[in-house]
Amino acid sequence: MTNAVRLRSLGFVWLAGCFLAPSGRADGPDPAAWKAGAARVKITPERPMWMSGYVARTKPADGTLIDLWAKALVLEDPEGKRLALVTMDLVGIPRDLSQAVCADLQKQYGLPREAVMLSVSHTHTGPVVGDNLRSMYDLDAEQQKLVEDYAAELHKNLVAVVGKALDDLAPARVAWGGGHVTFAVNRRNNKEEDIPKLRERGELKGPVDHDVPVPSVRDPAGKLRAVAFGYACHATVLNSMQWSGDYPGFAQLELEKMHPGAVGLFWAGCGGDQNPLPRRSVALAEGYGRTLADGVQAVLDEPMTPITGYLRSTYTEIDLPFADLPSRDQLVKDSMDPKYSVAARAKRLLEQIDKKGSPAGAYPYPVQVWRLGPGLTWAALGGEVVVDYSLRLKKELRPGLWVAGYTNDVMAYIPSSRVLKEGGYEGGGAMLYYGLPAVWGPRTEELIVAAAHEQVAKARGAERP
């Protein structure tokens, strides 16, 4: 029995929800009223460079399992309002690169900041990107130059792929639906080696979000042109030295095989504390990818809700405070620590003190919301957001809410109040590798949730009667 078949046999896929009207047939809104365009560009590094995601790596990548891609989906409503979703097979994107890309998109194509959503899959078999997770790796001058060159080339590719999607704009039927896939496991509450037995006995613990949100784009005749899909789970099946998009990459490939000519786009949900388990084999990565693709296809096979009306978008950045900042004396001591990550973070923070007097006491945290017609709201949060956020926001802001993480800026883990109190890697330990000065402050969850509520109200409130 193959891993894909075995995963299906374990009941990892089923369809969730009933929707109102078919997206692939000739009824529904006027196809001339909406337009959509999609494009892709390969972003696999051309030279052996450092991979991101695991501190234990000691050498550059040595090959390619499957190529990495940046993809863009642009929607245009009857009023000419446009939104651009950009997805990347990368572990993260730093704030400075995100800002620079969005500034160029506004300058070249007139897309305002709130209309652009930059999403990464968080694959741990992609390259280091700019300063993202920079304190994790002790790179020599040659490798650092490769990282800088890759970030510069990525900038150009992201702007270009949105331009290609805009050139591809054509009449379209846009719809949404939702499925359910169950391979994500809460990694804080279950020991990895115990997962098979716990799953067999139905004894897995901890919160999860197994929803699979799916927006689709079809031409007026019903042919699928693009499908985006989300899932709240780390892309950490593989820890090899070959480039790959991990299970999200395989899922996109599978859907594009099912629908020749269509573009498949993956966006990560609030999976900061979720892992695909068991893991550590190509067969499992392919199997999870097929399982997720099956879940998406099950949604496409059923009636979906047409997106009609118009598009709305909002974007804000809130000051998200850190807890107590380290003293200069502590940083000087840390700068001599034999552990590279400890010393590297301390040295960078000391540079900030020399330039600005002290490390920043808060971080500009991004919260974005899109309104796609009267029934669907899409909230996008920065960082490695834990699952508590999506579960809470969907409960409080339903109906029709999707929540993405890993969007616009992946600056750190974003723990809930519960995870912050519990501590551990997601609760604060990972701040070391992201180079931030301290754990987040105790009001982190309430500040982010309040901002999400405010932006959702703003987006929904802009609707016409």
Short mmCIF file of C-alpha atoms in Angstrom, two decimals:
data_model
loop_
_atom_site.label_atom_id
_atom_site.label_comp_id
_atom_site.label_asym_id
_atom_site.label_seq_id
_atom_site.Cartn_x
_atom_site.Cartn_y
_atom_site.Cartn_z
CA MET A 1 0.00 0.00 0.00
CA THR A 2 1.44 3.40 -0.98
CA ASN A 3 1.69 6.20 1.53
CA ALA A 4 -0.90 8.21 -0.40
CA VAL A 5 -3.37 5.33 -0.31
CA ARG A 6 -2.57 4.64 3.33
CA LEU A 7 -3.20 8.27 4.25
CA ARG A 8 -6.56 8.21 2.48
CA SER A 9 -7.46 4.95 4.16
CA LEU A 10 -6.88 6.55 7.56
CA GLY A 11 -9.68 8.98 6.82
CA PHE A 12 -7.51 12.08 6.45
CA VAL A 13 -9.76 13.65 3.80
CA TRP A 14 -13.38 14.67 3.73
CA LEU A 15 -15.51 17.55 2.56
CA ALA A 16 -16.79 20.10 5.04
CA GLY A 17 -19.78 22.33 4.46
CA CYS A 18 -22.49 22.80 1.88
CA PHE A 19 -22.47 25.68 -0.56
CA LEU A 20 -25.03 27.47 -2.61
CA ALA A 21 -24.26 27.40 -6.31
CA PRO A 22 -21.91 25.54 -8.64
CA SER A 23 -18.86 27.47 -9.82
CA GLY A 24 -18.08 25.30 -12.82
CA ARG A 25 -21.38 25.48 -14.68
CA ALA A 26 -22.94 28.16 -16.82
CA ASP A 27 -25.23 29.69 -14.18
CA GLY A 28 -24.06 32.29 -11.66
CA PRO A 29 -22.89 35.89 -12.06
CA ASP A 30 -22.15 37.57 -15.37
CA PRO A 31 -18.71 36.27 -16.39
CA ALA A 32 -17.82 39.63 -17.90
CA ALA A 33 -18.23 41.33 -14.52
CA TRP A 34 -15.20 39.76 -12.83
CA LYS A 35 -11.69 39.17 -14.09
CA ALA A 36 -8.79 37.09 -12.83
CA GLY A 37 -5.23 36.37 -13.86
CA ALA A 38 -2.61 33.93 -12.61
CA ALA A 39 1.10 33.39 -13.23
CA ARG A 40 4.13 31.61 -11.83
CA VAL A 41 7.90 32.00 -11.83
CA LYS A 42 10.54 29.50 -10.75
CA ILE A 43 12.56 30.63 -7.74
CA THR A 44 14.79 27.59 -7.17
CA PRO A 45 18.31 28.85 -6.40
CA GLU A 46 20.70 28.36 -9.29
CA ARG A 47 23.77 27.97 -7.08
CA PRO A 48 24.36 25.83 -3.98
CA MET A 49 23.40 28.04 -1.04
CA TRP A 50 22.28 27.67 2.57
CA MET A 51 18.88 26.20 3.34
CA SER A 52 16.60 27.70 5.96
CA GLY A 53 14.56 26.17 8.75
CA TYR A 54 16.90 23.87 10.68
CA VAL A 55 19.79 25.04 12.83
CA ALA A 56 21.61 21.68 12.54
CA ARG A 57 22.51 22.13 8.86
CA THR A 58 26.22 22.48 8.22
CA LYS A 59 26.47 22.84 4.44
CA PRO A 60 24.60 24.28 1.44
CA ALA A 61 21.89 22.45 -0.50
CA ASP A 62 23.14 19.79 -2.88
CA GLY A 63 20.31 19.33 -5.39
CA THR A 64 16.64 19.73 -6.26
CA LEU A 65 13.81 17.35 -5.46
CA ILE A 66 11.08 19.60 -6.88
CA ASP A 67 11.38 23.21 -7.98
CA LEU A 68 10.36 26.15 -5.83
CA TRP A 69 7.82 28.62 -7.21
CA ALA A 70 6.42 32.07 -6.64
CA LYS A 71 2.87 32.44 -7.93
CA ALA A 72 0.40 35.27 -8.22
CA LEU A 73 -3.37 35.38 -8.45
CA VAL A 74 -4.99 38.72 -9.24
CA LEU A 75 -8.73 39.29 -8.87
CA GLU A 76 -10.58 42.27 -10.34
CA ASP A 77 -14.17 43.15 -9.41
CA PRO A 78 -16.71 44.93 -11.66
CA GLU A 79 -15.57 48.31 -10.30
CA GLY A 80 -11.96 47.64 -11.27
CA LYS A 81 -10.74 47.04 -7.71
CA ARG A 82 -7.85 44.57 -7.70
CA LEU A 83 -6.33 42.24 -5.12
CA ALA A 84 -3.09 40.30 -5.59
CA LEU A 85 -2.27 37.10 -3.71
CA VAL A 86 1.41 36.14 -4.00
CA THR A 87 2.50 32.74 -2.69
CA MET A 88 6.07 31.49 -2.31
CA ASP A 89 7.71 28.12 -1.60
CA LEU A 90 9.91 29.70 1.08
CA VAL A 91 10.34 29.47 4.85
CA GLY A 92 9.80 33.19 5.38
CA ILE A 93 10.03 36.71 4.07
CA PRO A 94 11.58 39.59 6.05
CA ARG A 95 9.91 42.93 6.60
CA ASP A 96 12.32 45.01 4.51
CA LEU A 97 11.90 42.80 1.45
CA SER A 98 8.12 42.73 1.85
CA GLN A 99 7.97 46.51 2.08
CA ALA A 100 10.22 46.98 -0.94
CA VAL A 101 8.19 44.57 -3.10
CA CYS A 102 4.91 46.21 -2.16
CA ALA A 103 6.31 49.69 -2.82
CA ASP A 104 7.33 48.61 -6.32
CA LEU A 105 3.95 46.98 -6.96
CA GLN A 106 2.23 50.23 -6.04
CA LYS A 107 4.60 52.29 -8.18
CA GLN A 108 4.49 50.05 -11.25
CA TYR A 109 0.93 48.70 -11.16
CA GLY A 110 -1.02 50.99 -8.85
CA LEU A 111 -1.67 48.27 -6.28
CA PRO A 112 -1.97 49.83 -2.80
CA ARG A 113 -0.33 48.10 0.15
CA GLU A 114 -3.58 46.64 1.47
CA ALA A 115 -4.30 45.01 -1.90
CA VAL A 116 -1.18 42.79 -1.84
CA MET A 117 -0.95 39.66 0.31
CA LEU A 118 2.52 38.05 0.42
CA SER A 119 2.29 34.48 1.70
CA VAL A 120 4.96 31.83 2.27
CA SER A 121 4.45 28.08 2.62
CA HIS A 122 7.16 27.85 5.32
CA THR A 123 8.91 24.95 3.60
CA HIS A 124 12.05 23.96 5.52
CA THR A 125 13.74 22.88 2.29
CA GLY A 126 13.98 26.35 0.78
CA PRO A 127 16.79 28.94 0.90
CA VAL A 128 17.70 31.54 3.49
CA VAL A 129 15.97 34.78 2.45
CA GLY A 130 17.56 38.06 3.47
CA ASP A 131 17.62 38.55 7.24
CA ASN A 132 14.88 36.02 7.93
CA LEU A 133 16.14 33.64 10.68
CA ARG A 134 19.57 35.20 10.18
CA SER A 135 20.78 34.43 13.71
CA MET A 136 20.40 30.74 12.97
CA TYR A 137 23.32 30.43 10.55
CA ASP A 138 27.02 31.23 10.69
CA LEU A 139 27.60 32.04 7.02
CA ASP A 140 30.91 32.90 5.44
CA ALA A 141 31.27 35.87 3.11
CA GLU A 142 30.54 33.83 -0.01
CA GLN A 143 27.35 32.34 1.40
CA GLN A 144 26.21 35.69 2.76
CA LYS A 145 26.65 37.20 -0.72
CA LEU A 146 24.53 34.39 -2.20
CA VAL A 147 21.79 35.12 0.35
CA GLU A 148 21.84 38.81 -0.51
CA ASP A 149 21.85 38.13 -4.26
CA TYR A 150 18.97 35.67 -3.93
CA ALA A 151 16.86 38.20 -2.01
CA ALA A 152 17.50 40.82 -4.69
CA GLU A 153 16.53 38.40 -7.46
CA LEU A 154 13.45 37.30 -5.50
CA HIS A 155 12.37 40.94 -5.26
CA LYS A 156 12.47 41.23 -9.04
CA ASN A 157 10.66 37.91 -9.51
CA LEU A 158 7.82 38.82 -7.15
CA VAL A 159 7.17 42.10 -8.91
CA ALA A 160 7.40 40.40 -12.30
CA VAL A 161 5.03 37.55 -11.45
CA VAL A 162 2.34 40.00 -10.35
CA GLY A 163 2.83 41.84 -13.64
CA LYS A 164 2.37 38.58 -15.53
CA ALA A 165 -0.83 37.84 -13.61
CA LEU A 166 -2.14 41.31 -14.44
CA ASP A 167 -1.37 40.66 -18.11
CA ASP A 168 -3.34 37.42 -17.79
CA LEU A 169 -6.52 39.13 -16.56
CA ALA A 170 -9.58 37.73 -18.33
CA PRO A 171 -13.29 37.22 -17.57
CA ALA A 172 -13.68 34.71 -14.77
CA ARG A 173 -16.08 33.03 -12.38
CA VAL A 174 -14.69 33.16 -8.84
CA ALA A 175 -16.03 30.96 -6.04
CA TRP A 176 -15.15 29.62 -2.61
CA GLY A 177 -15.65 26.53 -0.51
CA GLY A 178 -14.05 24.52 2.25
CA GLY A 179 -12.77 21.02 2.92
CA HIS A 180 -11.16 19.11 5.77
CA VAL A 181 -7.86 17.20 5.95
CA THR A 182 -6.54 15.71 9.19
CA PHE A 183 -2.81 14.95 9.00
CA ALA A 184 -1.75 18.03 11.04
CA VAL A 185 -0.97 17.21 14.68
CA ASN A 186 -0.40 19.57 17.61
CA ARG A 187 3.30 19.03 18.21
CA ARG A 188 3.28 20.58 21.69
CA ASN A 189 0.82 18.02 23.07
CA ASN A 190 1.89 14.78 21.38
CA LYS A 191 5.25 13.02 21.28
CA GLU A 192 6.28 12.36 17.69
CA GLU A 193 7.19 8.73 18.30
CA ASP A 194 3.76 8.08 19.84
CA ILE A 195 1.70 9.57 16.99
CA PRO A 196 0.81 6.36 15.08
CA LYS A 197 -0.55 4.63 18.19
CA LEU A 198 -2.30 7.76 19.47
CA ARG A 199 -3.95 8.33 16.10
CA GLU A 200 -5.05 4.69 15.86
CA ARG A 201 -6.62 4.93 19.31
CA GLY A 202 -8.15 8.35 18.65
CA GLU A 203 -6.14 9.84 21.53
CA LEU A 204 -4.30 12.73 19.88
CA LYS A 205 -4.36 15.82 22.10
CA GLY A 206 -4.25 19.57 21.68
CA PRO A 207 -6.03 22.11 19.46
CA VAL A 208 -5.86 21.74 15.67
CA ASP A 209 -7.41 23.45 12.67
CA HIS A 210 -8.05 20.94 9.90
CA ASP A 211 -10.06 23.24 7.63
CA VAL A 212 -8.96 23.61 4.00
CA PRO A 213 -10.20 26.97 2.62
CA VAL A 214 -10.41 27.02 -1.18
CA PRO A 215 -11.00 29.94 -3.57
CA SER A 216 -11.25 28.90 -7.23
CA VAL A 217 -11.13 30.71 -10.57
CA ARG A 218 -12.76 29.33 -13.70
CA ASP A 219 -13.20 30.73 -17.16
CA PRO A 220 -16.76 31.50 -18.36
CA ALA A 221 -17.05 27.96 -19.78
CA GLY A 222 -16.19 26.39 -16.41
CA LYS A 223 -12.54 25.35 -17.00
CA LEU A 224 -10.38 25.74 -13.90
CA ARG A 225 -7.75 28.44 -14.32
CA ALA A 226 -6.46 28.75 -10.74
CA VAL A 227 -7.10 27.32 -7.30
CA ALA A 228 -5.66 28.60 -4.02
CA PHE A 229 -5.86 26.57 -0.84
CA GLY A 230 -4.75 26.89 2.75
CA TYR A 231 -3.82 24.54 5.59
CA ALA A 232 -2.58 25.12 9.13
CA CYS A 233 0.48 22.88 9.36
CA HIS A 234 4.25 23.25 9.26
CA ALA A 235 5.95 22.21 6.02
CA THR A 236 8.47 20.04 7.85
CA VAL A 237 8.07 16.54 6.45
CA LEU A 238 11.52 16.76 4.89
CA ASN A 239 14.89 17.69 6.40
CA SER A 240 17.02 16.70 3.39
CA MET A 241 19.54 18.85 1.54
CA GLN A 242 17.50 19.07 -1.66
CA TRP A 243 15.31 22.02 -2.59
CA SER A 244 11.60 21.29 -2.39
CA GLY A 245 8.27 22.81 -1.45
CA ASP A 246 7.67 19.90 0.97
CA TYR A 247 4.06 18.64 1.14
CA PRO A 248 2.57 22.00 -0.06
CA GLY A 249 4.80 21.80 -3.13
CA PHE A 250 3.63 18.28 -3.91
CA ALA A 251 0.00 19.30 -3.35
CA GLN A 252 0.33 22.13 -5.86
CA LEU A 253 1.97 19.81 -8.39
CA GLU A 254 -0.79 17.25 -7.96
CA LEU A 255 -3.56 19.77 -8.53
CA GLU A 256 -1.81 21.17 -11.58
CA LYS A 257 -1.56 17.64 -12.98
CA MET A 258 -5.27 17.14 -12.35
CA HIS A 259 -6.04 20.42 -14.13
CA PRO A 260 -3.55 21.06 -16.95
CA GLY A 261 -2.97 24.76 -17.48
CA ALA A 262 -4.29 25.77 -14.07
CA VAL A 263 -2.15 27.44 -11.40
CA GLY A 264 -2.23 25.97 -7.89
CA LEU A 265 -1.33 28.29 -5.00
CA PHE A 266 -0.78 27.28 -1.36
CA TRP A 267 -1.07 29.62 1.61
CA ALA A 268 -0.22 28.65 5.17
CA GLY A 269 -2.75 28.88 7.97
CA CYS A 270 -2.06 29.31 11.69
CA GLY A 271 0.15 26.23 11.94
CA GLY A 272 2.95 27.49 14.17
CA ASP A 273 2.43 24.61 16.61
CA GLN A 274 1.24 22.03 14.07
CA ASN A 275 3.34 19.34 12.37
CA PRO A 276 2.69 16.72 9.67
CA LEU A 277 3.29 13.49 11.58
CA PRO A 278 4.77 10.97 10.99
CA ARG A 279 7.40 12.51 8.72
CA ARG A 280 10.99 12.38 7.38
CA SER A 281 10.55 10.66 4.02
CA VAL A 282 9.87 11.77 0.47
CA ALA A 283 7.09 9.18 0.24
CA LEU A 284 5.29 10.79 3.19
CA ALA A 285 5.73 14.30 1.75
CA GLU A 286 4.24 13.11 -1.54
CA GLY A 287 1.47 11.30 0.33
CA TYR A 288 0.47 14.32 2.41
CA GLY A 289 0.59 16.43 -0.73
CA ARG A 290 -1.76 14.06 -2.55
CA THR A 291 -4.03 13.91 0.49
CA LEU A 292 -4.27 17.69 0.61
CA ALA A 293 -4.82 17.86 -3.15
CA ASP A 294 -7.60 15.27 -2.78
CA GLY A 295 -9.18 17.48 -0.12
CA VAL A 296 -9.07 20.46 -2.45
CA GLN A 297 -10.42 18.45 -5.37
CA ALA A 298 -13.32 17.26 -3.23
CA VAL A 299 -14.26 20.92 -2.75
CA LEU A 300 -13.93 21.63 -6.47
CA ASP A 301 -16.16 18.67 -7.26
CA GLU A 302 -19.03 20.04 -5.18
CA PRO A 303 -21.14 23.20 -5.58
CA MET A 304 -19.18 26.23 -4.40
CA THR A 305 -20.35 29.70 -3.37
CA PRO A 306 -19.88 32.32 -6.13
CA ILE A 307 -17.98 35.45 -5.13
CA THR A 308 -20.02 38.40 -6.34
CA GLY A 309 -20.32 42.07 -5.52
CA TYR A 310 -16.96 43.71 -4.99
CA LEU A 311 -13.58 43.51 -3.27
CA ARG A 312 -12.41 45.43 -0.21
CA SER A 313 -9.06 45.44 1.59
CA THR A 314 -7.49 46.87 4.75
CA TYR A 315 -4.00 46.80 6.23
CA THR A 316 -2.51 48.05 9.47
CA GLU A 317 0.58 47.59 11.61
CA ILE A 318 0.32 47.59 15.39
CA ASP A 319 3.10 48.08 17.92
CA LEU A 320 3.46 44.62 19.46
CA PRO A 321 5.48 45.00 22.69
CA PHE A 322 8.24 42.73 23.90
CA ALA A 323 8.60 41.73 27.52
CA ASP A 324 11.61 43.00 29.53
CA LEU A 325 14.50 43.95 27.26
CA PRO A 326 18.02 42.68 28.03
CA SER A 327 20.54 45.08 29.55
CA ARG A 328 23.66 46.14 27.71
CA ASP A 329 25.75 44.18 30.20
CA GLN A 330 23.76 41.05 29.44
CA LEU A 331 24.18 41.56 25.71
CA VAL A 332 27.93 42.06 26.06
CA LYS A 333 28.09 38.80 27.99
CA ASP A 334 25.93 37.02 25.39
CA SER A 335 28.10 38.35 22.55
CA MET A 336 30.92 36.11 23.82
CA ASP A 337 28.74 33.00 24.11
CA PRO A 338 30.17 29.96 22.26
CA LYS A 339 26.75 29.26 20.74
CA TYR A 340 26.62 31.14 17.44
CA SER A 341 22.94 32.11 17.60
CA VAL A 342 23.27 33.62 21.09
CA ALA A 343 26.35 35.62 20.15
CA ALA A 344 24.99 36.71 16.77
CA ARG A 345 21.75 38.04 18.24
CA ALA A 346 23.60 39.90 20.99
CA LYS A 347 26.00 41.55 18.54
CA ARG A 348 23.17 42.75 16.32
CA LEU A 349 21.27 44.14 19.32
CA LEU A 350 24.41 45.92 20.50
CA GLU A 351 24.67 47.53 17.07
CA GLN A 352 21.09 48.75 17.48
CA ILE A 353 21.96 50.23 20.87
CA ASP A 354 24.97 52.03 19.38
CA LYS A 355 22.80 53.50 16.61
CA LYS A 356 19.52 54.16 18.44
CA GLY A 357 20.29 54.06 22.15
CA SER A 358 18.37 50.84 22.88
CA PRO A 359 16.65 47.95 21.09
CA ALA A 360 13.13 48.70 19.98
CA GLY A 361 10.58 47.88 22.68
CA ALA A 362 7.93 46.80 20.17
CA TYR A 363 7.63 45.37 16.67
CA PRO A 364 5.46 46.72 13.82
CA TYR A 365 3.15 43.72 13.44
CA PRO A 366 1.04 43.43 10.24
CA VAL A 367 -2.68 42.65 10.19
CA GLN A 368 -4.46 42.52 6.83
CA VAL A 369 -8.06 41.79 5.88
CA TRP A 370 -9.71 41.19 2.52
CA ARG A 371 -13.45 41.12 1.89
CA LEU A 372 -14.35 39.01 -1.15
CA GLY A 373 -18.02 39.65 -1.76
CA PRO A 374 -20.69 39.69 0.94
CA GLY A 375 -19.97 36.22 2.35
CA LEU A 376 -16.19 35.81 2.69
CA THR A 377 -13.60 37.58 4.86
CA TRP A 378 -9.91 36.71 4.75
CA ALA A 379 -7.66 37.80 7.63
CA ALA A 380 -3.88 37.55 7.24
CA LEU A 381 -1.46 37.71 10.17
CA GLY A 382 2.31 37.98 10.17
CA GLY A 383 4.68 35.49 11.75
CA GLU A 384 4.43 31.86 12.77
CA VAL A 385 0.98 32.11 14.30
CA VAL A 386 -0.16 29.27 16.56
CA VAL A 387 -3.48 27.57 15.96
CA ASP A 388 -5.30 29.24 18.88
CA TYR A 389 -5.63 32.41 16.80
CA SER A 390 -7.51 30.88 13.89
CA LEU A 391 -9.79 28.91 16.19
CA ARG A 392 -10.61 32.00 18.25
CA LEU A 393 -11.05 34.41 15.36
CA LYS A 394 -13.22 32.02 13.36
CA LYS A 395 -15.42 31.52 16.41
CA GLU A 396 -15.73 35.23 17.14
CA LEU A 397 -15.93 36.59 13.57
CA ARG A 398 -17.87 33.97 11.66
CA PRO A 399 -19.56 33.44 9.30
CA GLY A 400 -17.19 33.04 6.38
CA LEU A 401 -13.80 33.85 7.93
CA TRP A 402 -10.44 32.48 6.79
CA VAL A 403 -7.26 33.13 8.77
CA ALA A 404 -3.79 32.98 7.23
CA GLY A 405 -0.45 33.11 9.05
CA TYR A 406 3.07 33.49 7.63
CA THR A 407 1.90 36.54 5.68
CA ASN A 408 3.66 39.79 4.73
CA ASP A 409 6.42 39.41 7.36
CA VAL A 410 7.65 36.29 9.16
CA MET A 411 9.43 37.92 12.08
CA ALA A 412 8.95 35.31 14.84
CA TYR A 413 6.54 32.81 16.36
CA ILE A 414 3.30 34.40 17.51
CA PRO A 415 2.15 32.58 20.66
CA SER A 416 -1.30 32.82 22.15
CA SER A 417 -1.66 33.75 25.81
CA ARG A 418 -1.84 30.04 26.61
CA VAL A 419 1.34 29.18 24.71
CA LEU A 420 3.15 32.24 26.04
CA LYS A 421 2.45 31.12 29.61
CA GLU A 422 3.43 27.53 28.86
CA GLY A 423 6.71 28.66 27.30
CA GLY A 424 8.83 26.33 25.18
CA TYR A 425 10.03 26.88 21.63
CA GLU A 426 6.89 28.54 20.27
CA GLY A 427 6.37 30.44 23.51
CA GLY A 428 9.68 32.26 23.35
CA GLY A 429 12.67 30.01 22.68
CA ALA A 430 12.60 30.63 18.94
CA MET A 431 13.00 34.39 19.40
CA LEU A 432 16.74 33.69 19.59
CA TYR A 433 16.89 32.47 16.00
CA TYR A 434 14.77 35.34 14.74
CA GLY A 435 17.13 37.80 16.40
CA LEU A 436 14.46 39.56 18.46
CA PRO A 437 15.48 40.92 21.87
CA ALA A 438 12.96 39.23 24.18
CA VAL A 439 9.80 37.18 24.34
CA TRP A 440 6.54 38.90 23.47
CA GLY A 441 4.66 40.81 26.14
CA PRO A 442 1.69 39.32 28.03
CA ARG A 443 -0.96 41.21 25.98
CA THR A 444 0.19 39.80 22.64
CA GLU A 445 -2.94 37.78 21.87
CA GLU A 446 -5.37 40.48 22.96
CA LEU A 447 -3.63 43.16 20.90
CA ILE A 448 -3.57 41.04 17.74
CA VAL A 449 -7.15 39.83 18.15
CA ALA A 450 -8.35 43.39 18.76
CA ALA A 451 -6.58 44.57 15.61
CA ALA A 452 -8.09 41.72 13.61
CA HIS A 453 -11.58 42.59 14.90
CA GLU A 454 -11.03 46.24 13.98
CA GLN A 455 -9.83 45.47 10.46
CA VAL A 456 -12.59 42.93 9.83
CA ALA A 457 -15.19 45.46 10.95
CA LYS A 458 -13.63 48.04 8.67
CA ALA A 459 -13.66 45.70 5.67
CA ARG A 460 -17.20 44.47 6.33
CA GLY A 461 -18.43 47.93 7.18
CA ALA A 462 -17.36 49.25 3.78
CA GLU A 463 -20.04 47.17 2.10
CA ARG A 464 -22.98 48.83 0.48
CA PRO A 465 -26.54 48.02 1.59
#
